[in-house]
Amino acid sequence: MLKSLKQLLRTPVKAVLFFLLMTAATALLVLGAGLWLNTQHKIDAAESTFTTIGTVTQKENAVQVSPLWSASTKSYMSFSSPVYDSLIDESVLDFSGAEYLAGPERRPYYTSVLPNCQHSVTKLGFEDEWIVAEFEPLEDCVPTQPVQVKVKRILFGNIHDSDTFWFCDHYTESPEKMEAGKTYISIMHPTPNMHAEYLNDPSGASGSALEMTALNLVYASQYTEMGEPIKAVFAEENVNGVKKTWEEVTADFYGANGRGKYWESFASSLLQMNDLIPVLPTDSLKLLPTFHEKDSFVEAGREITAEEFESGAAVCLISADFANLNGLHVGDTLPLALLYASYQSSPALVFSFAGEARDISSLIDVNGEPYTPFWQQDYEIVGLYRTINAYELTSKTAEMGYDMAIIPVASVGASAKNNIAGYGVMTAANTSFQIPNGTIDDYMAAYNRNVPAEVRENLEITFDDNGYSQIIGGLLNMRYVAIILFAAGLLSALAILVLLLYFFIVKQKKRTAIERSLGMSKNQCRMSLVSGVVLLSAIAVILGTVCSSVLFDKVQTLDLTGQSEHTFSTEYSLWVRDENAVETEDAENTGVLEVVIPAAMTVLTAGLSVILVNRNLKQEPIELLSARVE
């Protein structure tokens, strides 16, 4: 081997030049391979970590401004509400070219009766917010301001053992006259006394911080499958165009043909309010904005699997707080009895958190009968979920009501068509779909091609890919650069290897002939020519690999993916957790590359060298000496 090295050093310029070129080519090759592998793993991690969902909202066609009388200010207030020309069905999203991974789905929410359950908020407070009561005025009056009345009967609610309260038909400009000795009934809501003339009245009107504000007569909310409201058989017509909020209890009010039975049915249904929990059916957790944004996550147990969603398995997820309060654990059974479905709002607006307004559907149907469960099933609890800052989440995560159970859509084996208590338009909280990452532009192109313009102008589609498009763009650019580096390194290494072998093996035919003539065996000739070349290349590739490791660490600190241009931070996201896991795996794989590539290059050099030497050795020495060496 020493003799072989001495022969190489007889041409020091060539030897040093090839050594340096081989070192550089190896460094480029290993660096390119390492970056390619590292970037590909990050791309794979992004594909598995990130999801792209679209939410759909029907835009209002106009805003209706309606007057509302205020008895305290003796003037009209105004409130606005959206107006829609028609309800657009989610079937418009089923068009050619839409490659859905999940959905599109428009989710109702169900309510389930769960007797004696404990809620994660201290009390829903329905008994203090809704009062259904009979009362008698102490004197003839027109309730345009708080009037004192005597309690005759409480059908629902809590007035804290008081036998009188202050009643006001606050939102009616010219209510009818009430007579002493007669009994009246109303649905009421306790509100602060805002009548200035009573606030400092020592006579006692201001002694009560609350007045009972008349809200409504008994009512039902029921819709057809097409979203058309069904009129209740007991609906009261307006009197002279004025909405009635109270009515007289006559002698036959609770008779066979009286309206009292509807009031009692309504009040009795309200008694179930504190025993209700929301139930959300879905085809995938990825379709729920809170789970998509990682604001909600499974804390114990597991998620519902894709197979369970598809087959309609009787499994569910429930809130971790609700489970703790009610002694429920993963593996327990939760009996769900679904009363009604609502497409009108969302659980967050009905089963709301403290301090938020509620939008409550009536629990009686248009025939005045309480809704009865349309589906009952025991569900296995497979996971407990938690929502980050649950009490602060608002419209962004309106699909999540507190104490909510999440079930597969296909697990409900009966139609709710006769138990639809609310209906409305598609919103970001109830309509969503999932598409492959990176296909937003393709989806919108197909959407614009296939959906009529008059429908598109009434819908707003919002996409959220968790920042995938920004991150993947930089990663794809990085992979492209890595492939170029790898290809350049590979081609350079092969070219340099060919030249090295040409100059130090092929062109050494005369040397081979002389060594054979001096009595050296073929193996000795092989060792004489090959060992020096292999040793030179081995040292070069090892040094090149060391250089590539240093360069790799330097490159990793550079922002070659363009993430510094992001308008959001991924510092605390699950992407960072997965990216760190990828980096750990990449460090191991890069270590393998740093062994495999130098070893492969060394073996290739040795193998080609032996082949070329054997080719020379097949000729007789006299032929090699007499031939013109090219």
XYZ file of C-alpha atoms in Angstrom:
630
model
C 0.000 0.000 0.000
C 2.890 2.415 0.808
C 4.421 1.650 -2.592
C 1.049 2.385 -4.181
C 0.801 5.740 -2.384
C 4.365 6.627 -3.443
C 3.391 5.952 -7.044
C 0.368 8.262 -6.681
C 2.515 11.010 -5.208
C 4.810 10.885 -8.257
C 2.116 13.102 -9.781
C 1.310 15.242 -6.726
C -0.709 17.900 -8.567
C -3.092 15.331 -10.012
C -3.336 13.447 -6.718
C -4.085 16.561 -4.652
C -6.508 17.884 -7.276
C -8.465 14.645 -7.397
C -8.413 14.412 -3.588
C -9.909 17.888 -3.219
C -12.465 17.350 -5.981
C -13.543 14.033 -4.495
C -13.855 15.664 -1.065
C -16.012 18.473 -2.462
C -18.188 16.125 -4.517
C -18.778 13.874 -1.500
C -19.672 16.824 0.691
C -22.155 18.017 -1.942
C -23.611 14.537 -2.395
C -24.076 13.810 1.326
C -25.421 17.333 1.976
C -27.934 17.048 -0.855
C -29.079 13.596 0.256
C -29.418 14.719 3.875
C -31.400 17.831 2.998
C -33.613 15.852 0.621
C -34.395 13.244 3.253
C -34.912 15.869 5.968
C -37.215 17.973 3.808
C -39.214 14.984 2.576
C -39.861 13.867 6.133
C -41.058 17.376 7.007
C -43.362 17.347 3.990
C -44.736 13.946 5.038
C -45.214 15.244 8.595
C -47.027 18.318 7.280
C -49.313 16.146 5.153
C -50.257 14.008 8.150
C -50.432 16.864 10.663
C -52.228 19.565 8.712
C -55.760 19.369 7.375
C -57.638 21.745 5.118
C -61.279 22.441 5.859
C -63.745 24.819 4.293
C -66.661 26.398 6.118
C -69.731 27.709 4.336
C -71.857 30.691 5.301
C -74.940 31.887 3.500
C -74.761 35.644 3.131
C -77.739 37.764 4.044
C -79.572 39.444 1.188
C -80.705 42.387 3.258
C -80.936 43.641 6.805
C -84.339 44.226 8.306
C -84.540 46.960 10.916
C -87.492 46.465 13.245
C -88.799 48.805 15.934
C -89.065 47.623 19.516
C -90.938 49.648 22.092
C -89.273 50.391 25.419
C -91.641 51.266 28.222
C -88.801 52.771 30.290
C -87.799 55.374 27.686
C -91.267 55.749 26.109
C -89.667 55.399 22.702
C -88.842 52.837 20.079
C -85.527 51.086 19.946
C -84.434 49.413 16.772
C -82.861 46.047 16.233
C -81.619 44.532 13.033
C -81.914 41.011 11.719
C -80.636 39.383 8.532
C -83.024 38.660 5.690
C -82.509 35.729 3.311
C -84.352 35.383 0.030
C -84.255 31.600 0.355
C -82.520 28.810 2.198
C -79.684 27.303 0.138
C -79.331 23.567 0.619
C -75.921 22.020 1.237
C -76.463 19.809 -1.826
C -75.103 22.689 -3.975
C -71.660 21.673 -2.658
C -71.911 18.284 -4.351
C -70.450 19.109 -7.753
C -68.045 17.565 -10.250
C -64.387 18.111 -9.429
C -64.882 18.460 -5.676
C -62.518 15.911 -4.111
C -63.788 15.719 -0.549
C -61.938 13.740 2.092
C -64.861 14.295 4.470
C -68.190 16.021 4.118
C -69.643 18.267 3.037
C -71.922 18.077 6.022
C -74.444 20.424 7.504
C -74.715 19.535 11.158
C -77.806 19.931 13.259
C -77.442 19.582 16.972
C -79.629 17.292 19.022
C -80.749 17.635 22.610
C -80.737 14.609 24.849
C -82.439 14.044 28.168
C -80.034 12.936 30.891
C -81.946 12.978 34.198
C -80.238 14.435 37.280
C -77.025 15.242 35.444
C -74.624 17.802 36.863
C -73.476 20.583 34.559
C -70.000 22.063 34.378
C -71.501 25.514 34.860
C -72.978 25.741 38.353
C -76.542 26.008 37.096
C -78.087 26.665 33.744
C -80.371 29.048 35.600
C -83.507 28.472 33.537
C -85.661 28.679 36.669
C -84.353 32.184 37.306
C -84.416 33.325 33.668
C -87.803 31.981 32.612
C -90.941 32.385 34.693
C -94.300 30.953 33.681
C -96.880 32.107 36.190
C -100.478 33.094 36.824
C -100.961 36.396 38.630
C -103.647 38.866 39.674
C -103.245 42.676 39.587
C -103.839 44.359 42.921
C -105.785 47.070 41.109
C -107.033 47.937 37.664
C -104.066 48.976 35.567
C -102.427 49.226 32.179
C -98.967 47.594 32.570
C -96.989 50.230 30.681
C -94.808 50.456 33.792
C -94.197 48.033 36.671
C -97.448 47.195 38.408
C -97.659 45.114 41.535
C -99.387 41.778 41.087
C -100.183 38.869 43.349
C -98.868 35.412 42.527
C -101.631 32.900 41.948
C -99.709 29.924 40.553
C -96.148 29.217 39.436
C -96.070 26.772 36.537
C -92.307 27.087 36.036
C -89.517 29.188 37.470
C -88.374 30.656 40.731
C -89.527 33.906 42.323
C -87.894 33.014 45.634
C -91.013 32.483 47.787
C -92.398 35.941 47.107
C -96.192 36.266 46.931
C -96.031 39.447 44.831
C -93.845 40.841 42.070
C -93.676 43.809 39.716
C -95.045 43.089 36.247
C -94.494 45.166 33.104
C -95.521 44.670 29.482
C -92.283 46.412 28.655
C -92.176 45.875 24.886
C -95.792 46.721 24.042
C -96.591 50.389 23.393
C -100.315 50.187 24.145
C -101.114 47.042 26.110
C -104.648 46.145 27.083
C -106.081 46.970 30.477
C -105.797 44.495 33.347
C -108.535 44.271 35.933
C -108.195 43.557 39.629
C -109.729 40.227 40.582
C -108.946 38.636 37.219
C -106.151 36.151 36.658
C -103.611 36.389 33.835
C -100.781 34.213 32.601
C -97.529 34.998 30.785
C -94.020 33.840 30.037
C -91.759 36.358 31.767
C -88.127 37.201 32.280
C -86.721 39.014 35.353
C -84.950 42.210 34.282
C -83.532 45.204 36.179
C -86.082 47.938 36.910
C -85.180 50.634 34.374
C -88.181 52.921 34.883
C -86.758 56.241 36.063
C -89.921 57.308 37.880
C -89.690 54.268 40.142
C -85.990 54.053 40.789
C -86.073 56.468 43.725
C -89.687 56.023 44.685
C -89.902 55.482 48.454
C -93.332 53.906 48.031
C -91.749 50.595 47.327
C -91.665 50.153 43.573
C -87.928 50.610 43.566
C -87.574 48.234 46.456
C -87.457 45.410 43.964
C -84.348 45.335 41.817
C -86.260 43.305 39.227
C -89.396 43.565 37.194
C -91.041 40.649 35.439
C -91.021 41.565 31.789
C -93.672 39.872 29.673
C -92.090 37.975 26.781
C -94.615 35.769 25.038
C -97.610 33.550 25.060
C -97.163 29.800 24.952
C -95.542 28.853 21.659
C -94.068 25.994 19.668
C -91.183 25.877 17.211
C -91.415 23.123 14.641
C -90.286 22.920 11.017
C -90.575 20.619 8.046
C -87.528 18.943 6.515
C -87.489 21.747 3.931
C -87.223 24.373 6.646
C -90.788 25.630 6.466
C -92.322 26.651 9.815
C -95.415 24.736 10.921
C -98.144 26.775 12.572
C -99.205 25.564 15.997
C -102.851 24.670 16.521
C -102.895 26.904 19.598
C -101.190 29.935 18.011
C -102.792 33.209 19.103
C -103.329 35.852 16.500
C -102.086 39.365 17.117
C -104.659 41.839 18.370
C -104.855 44.905 16.123
C -101.408 44.042 14.812
C -99.912 44.030 18.329
C -98.230 40.889 19.570
C -99.907 39.542 22.711
C -97.598 38.680 25.591
C -100.204 37.723 28.243
C -103.724 36.402 28.326
C -106.585 35.992 30.769
C -107.157 32.745 32.632
C -110.896 32.190 32.305
C -113.148 29.690 34.067
C -112.813 27.073 31.341
C -109.145 27.848 30.642
C -108.047 24.403 31.791
C -111.081 22.632 30.398
C -111.109 20.101 27.597
C -111.169 22.801 24.932
C -109.210 25.432 26.861
C -105.742 26.722 26.168
C -104.503 25.911 29.650
C -103.419 22.413 28.644
C -100.897 23.929 26.229
C -99.516 26.166 28.958
C -99.171 23.236 31.333
C -97.508 21.145 28.632
C -95.101 23.988 27.867
C -94.235 24.538 31.544
C -93.794 20.839 32.123
C -91.377 20.638 29.183
C -89.326 23.445 30.694
C -88.748 21.288 33.750
C -86.503 19.149 31.527
C -84.207 22.059 30.658
C -81.654 21.337 33.374
C -81.609 17.678 32.339
C -80.657 18.404 28.722
C -77.270 18.171 27.110
C -76.372 18.988 23.497
C -75.365 16.168 21.164
C -73.408 16.908 17.995
C -73.443 14.375 15.132
C -70.530 14.506 12.706
C -68.729 12.356 10.147
C -65.254 13.385 11.298
C -63.662 15.342 14.119
C -61.586 17.102 11.477
C -64.751 18.799 10.239
C -65.241 20.573 13.570
C -63.412 23.933 13.590
C -62.370 23.600 17.242
C -60.735 20.210 16.692
C -59.237 21.410 13.420
C -57.659 24.390 15.209
C -56.549 22.139 18.118
C -58.651 24.262 20.500
C -60.375 20.996 21.396
C -58.490 17.746 21.878
C -59.009 14.298 23.373
C -57.536 14.361 26.876
C -58.242 10.776 27.901
C -59.123 7.690 25.934
C -59.077 8.021 22.172
C -60.773 9.694 19.258
C -63.624 8.099 17.343
C -62.018 6.205 14.471
C -62.817 6.630 10.777
C -64.233 3.103 10.723
C -66.558 3.897 13.646
C -67.759 7.079 11.949
C -68.444 5.156 8.738
C -70.163 2.175 10.347
C -72.182 4.239 12.812
C -70.789 2.605 15.919
C -72.516 3.550 19.165
C -69.525 5.423 20.597
C -69.137 8.993 21.777
C -66.824 11.636 23.153
C -67.901 13.774 26.096
C -66.516 16.800 27.888
C -63.875 15.968 30.494
C -65.430 18.455 32.950
C -68.870 16.926 32.510
C -67.452 13.438 32.965
C -65.700 14.398 36.203
C -68.857 15.972 37.651
C -70.997 12.952 36.832
C -68.518 10.192 37.678
C -68.184 9.056 34.083
C -65.068 7.392 32.698
C -63.750 6.033 29.438
C -65.485 2.709 28.824
C -68.699 3.693 30.625
C -72.064 3.783 28.892
C -73.957 7.019 28.279
C -77.713 6.617 27.575
C -78.795 9.243 25.042
C -82.451 9.993 24.292
C -82.605 12.521 21.454
C -85.579 14.876 21.756
C -85.246 17.170 18.771
C -82.904 18.466 16.091
C -82.155 22.110 15.389
C -80.547 23.578 12.281
C -81.204 27.126 13.399
C -78.326 28.027 15.631
C -75.589 26.151 17.398
C -75.043 24.536 20.803
C -72.863 27.447 21.915
C -75.806 29.818 21.522
C -78.312 27.519 23.191
C -76.387 25.575 25.794
C -74.340 28.678 26.365
C -71.594 29.594 28.739
C -72.155 32.031 31.557
C -73.082 35.502 30.465
C -74.117 34.649 26.904
C -77.594 34.970 25.447
C -79.574 31.840 24.754
C -81.637 30.938 21.736
C -84.015 28.294 23.038
C -86.379 26.266 20.901
C -89.705 25.297 22.368
C -89.850 21.775 23.753
C -93.447 21.249 22.634
C -94.624 20.522 19.120
C -97.318 22.263 17.120
C -99.949 19.998 18.683
C -99.006 21.204 22.137
C -97.383 17.920 23.139
C -93.864 17.651 24.578
C -91.365 16.226 22.146
C -90.695 12.561 22.766
C -87.324 10.971 21.888
C -87.048 9.966 18.236
C -83.915 7.896 18.963
C -82.561 6.218 22.083
C -79.263 4.396 22.295
C -76.599 3.527 24.858
C -73.267 4.935 23.699
C -69.856 3.775 24.876
C -67.635 6.647 26.020
C -64.354 6.153 24.134
C -62.745 9.506 24.948
C -62.929 12.648 27.040
C -62.216 15.918 25.262
C -61.241 19.314 26.576
C -61.598 22.716 24.966
C -58.901 25.321 25.620
C -60.373 28.508 27.138
C -63.816 27.000 26.643
C -65.629 29.818 28.426
C -64.046 32.421 26.148
C -64.758 30.769 22.815
C -67.414 32.581 20.830
C -68.463 32.614 17.196
C -65.222 30.977 15.989
C -66.097 27.780 17.805
C -69.847 28.102 17.996
C -70.308 24.430 17.146
C -69.149 23.505 20.665
C -71.690 23.706 23.470
C -70.611 22.951 26.980
C -71.241 19.450 28.356
C -71.685 18.270 24.767
C -71.507 14.702 23.485
C -70.084 14.021 20.017
C -71.410 11.009 18.122
C -71.141 9.560 14.578
C -73.926 10.726 12.252
C -74.552 7.157 11.117
C -75.126 6.003 14.707
C -78.552 7.686 14.756
C -80.839 5.082 13.241
C -84.023 7.162 13.037
C -85.042 10.329 11.244
C -85.650 13.526 13.173
C -88.029 14.850 10.480
C -90.945 15.045 12.926
C -88.792 16.567 15.670
C -87.147 19.547 13.976
C -87.420 22.426 16.439
C -85.266 24.979 14.632
C -84.150 25.773 11.107
C -81.842 28.314 9.537
C -79.139 28.913 6.966
C -75.710 27.359 6.563
C -73.113 28.971 8.826
C -69.430 28.449 9.606
C -70.512 26.699 12.802
C -72.688 24.050 11.171
C -71.437 23.495 7.610
C -67.948 22.330 6.667
C -65.956 19.961 4.466
C -62.397 18.639 4.196
C -60.323 18.606 1.002
C -56.761 17.398 0.297
C -54.028 19.788 1.380
C -52.868 22.161 -1.315
C -56.014 21.859 -3.469
C -57.849 25.056 -2.514
C -57.300 26.653 -5.934
C -58.426 23.475 -7.723
C -61.532 23.292 -5.557
C -62.480 26.909 -6.179
C -61.948 26.481 -9.915
C -64.357 23.511 -9.946
C -66.763 25.426 -7.686
C -66.808 28.420 -10.023
C -67.269 26.123 -13.030
C -70.148 24.061 -11.693
C -72.116 26.189 -9.222
C -74.421 28.833 -10.740
C -73.366 32.448 -10.224
C -76.640 33.326 -8.462
C -75.844 30.674 -5.830
C -72.156 31.608 -5.508
C -72.939 35.249 -4.821
C -75.002 34.188 -1.810
C -72.405 31.867 -0.303
C -69.112 32.614 1.371
C -66.562 29.797 1.594
C -63.661 30.231 4.006
C -60.690 27.865 4.005
C -58.369 27.091 6.891
C -55.325 24.875 6.382
C -53.532 25.776 9.659
C -50.817 27.507 7.622
C -50.082 24.456 5.446
C -49.872 26.476 2.211
C -47.214 28.798 3.637
C -45.132 26.029 5.183
C -45.395 23.557 2.302
C -44.336 26.190 -0.243
C -41.031 26.729 1.530
C -40.519 23.001 2.039
C -41.101 22.212 -1.634
C -38.576 24.890 -2.620
C -36.125 23.409 -0.135
C -36.645 19.911 -1.562
C -36.040 21.228 -5.077
C -32.742 22.777 -3.953
C -31.778 19.540 -2.168
C -32.473 17.459 -5.290
C -30.285 19.787 -7.365
C -27.482 19.555 -4.787
C -27.780 15.765 -4.670
C -27.796 15.442 -8.477
C -24.855 17.808 -8.827
C -22.919 15.923 -6.144
C -23.703 12.542 -7.683
C -22.725 13.565 -11.197
C -19.589 15.294 -9.938
C -18.571 12.282 -7.861
C -19.070 9.893 -10.785
C -17.174 12.153 -13.197
C -14.290 12.602 -10.779
C -14.223 8.875 -10.068
C -14.045 8.085 -13.804
C -11.193 10.532 -14.316
C -9.395 9.259 -11.211
C -9.570 5.685 -12.440
C -8.576 6.703 -15.948
C -5.426 8.465 -14.856
C -4.403 6.129 -12.040
C -5.614 2.745 -13.333
C -6.306 2.717 -17.064
C -3.218 4.711 -18.021
C -0.993 2.524 -15.838
C -0.834 -0.377 -18.339
C 2.944 -0.050 -18.793
C 3.407 0.002 -15.026
C 1.363 -3.191 -14.796
C 3.518 -4.812 -17.501
C 6.739 -3.823 -15.754
C 5.521 -5.143 -12.383
C 4.454 -8.413 -14.033
C 7.839 -8.657 -15.770
C 9.586 -8.183 -12.441
C 7.823 -11.252 -11.138
C 4.882 -9.781 -9.216
C 1.764 -11.914 -9.080
C -1.584 -10.693 -10.350
C -2.817 -10.145 -6.795
C 0.263 -8.127 -5.982
C -0.333 -6.037 -9.091
C -3.919 -5.485 -8.066
C -2.840 -4.406 -4.592
C -0.164 -2.130 -6.033
C -2.601 -0.221 -8.242
C -5.871 -0.399 -6.328
C -4.860 0.153 -2.694
C -3.507 3.654 -3.179
C -6.506 4.810 -5.233
C -8.964 3.316 -2.748
C -7.134 4.811 0.223
C -7.026 8.217 -1.456
C -10.722 8.130 -2.281
C -11.640 6.763 1.183
C -9.865 9.600 2.945
C -11.470 12.101 0.552
C -15.013 10.800 1.062
C -14.584 10.685 4.860
C -13.340 14.254 4.894
C -16.158 15.265 2.539
C -18.695 13.636 4.829
C -17.336 15.532 7.837
C -17.558 18.773 5.859
C -21.153 17.957 4.832
C -22.130 17.490 8.504
C -20.833 20.961 9.324
C -22.601 22.434 6.287
C -25.834 20.593 7.153
C -25.916 22.126 10.626
C -25.299 25.559 9.134
C -28.040 25.150 6.540
C -30.522 24.040 9.189
C -30.147 27.390 10.951
C -30.987 29.314 7.771
C -34.564 30.259 6.839
C -34.604 28.530 3.467
C -38.297 27.641 3.736
C -39.460 31.244 3.995
C -41.102 30.759 7.398
C -39.901 34.166 8.545
C -42.466 35.601 6.133
C -45.385 33.933 7.932
C -47.991 36.207 9.380
C -48.650 33.675 12.165
C -46.557 31.841 14.691
C -46.294 28.056 14.915
C -44.242 28.268 18.099
C -46.840 26.598 20.322
C -48.652 24.500 17.718
C -48.702 20.726 17.381
C -46.754 21.235 14.126
C -43.727 22.164 16.233
C -44.121 18.986 18.261
C -44.298 16.875 15.106
C -41.483 18.850 13.474
C -39.249 18.197 16.492
C -40.068 14.510 16.247
C -39.128 14.600 12.558
C -35.843 16.349 13.342
C -34.975 13.629 15.857
C -35.712 10.939 13.279
C -33.803 12.884 10.618
C -30.737 13.088 12.841
C -30.724 9.300 13.005
C -31.308 8.933 9.246
C -28.635 11.523 8.438
C -26.204 9.521 10.545
C -27.011 6.473 8.436
C -26.425 8.465 5.243
C -23.060 9.632 6.543
C -22.030 5.982 6.789
C -23.767 4.489 3.756
C -22.740 7.063 1.119
C -18.976 7.099 1.938
C -18.983 3.324 2.200
C -20.793 2.994 -1.127
C -18.382 5.371 -2.857
C -15.376 3.552 -1.438
C -16.757 0.149 -2.481
C -17.588 1.507 -5.936
C -14.073 2.882 -6.313
C -12.534 -0.426 -5.231
C -14.827 -2.475 -7.442
C -14.247 -0.417 -10.585
C -10.532 -0.323 -9.885
C -10.332 -4.095 -9.631
C -12.352 -4.526 -12.835
C -10.075 -2.187 -14.756
C -6.912 -3.766 -13.349
C -8.221 -7.226 -14.256
C -8.770 -5.963 -17.768
C -5.112 -4.955 -17.961
C -4.002 -8.209 -16.414
C -5.696 -10.232 -19.123
C -3.072 -9.016 -21.602
C 0.459 -10.370 -21.742
C 3.162 -8.007 -20.436
C 4.958 -8.026 -23.817
C 1.754 -6.816 -25.489
C 1.334 -4.013 -22.941
C 4.961 -2.923 -23.353
C 4.801 -2.929 -27.137
C 1.354 -1.265 -27.316
C 0.954 2.471 -27.435
C -0.508 3.506 -24.145
C -3.466 5.824 -24.633
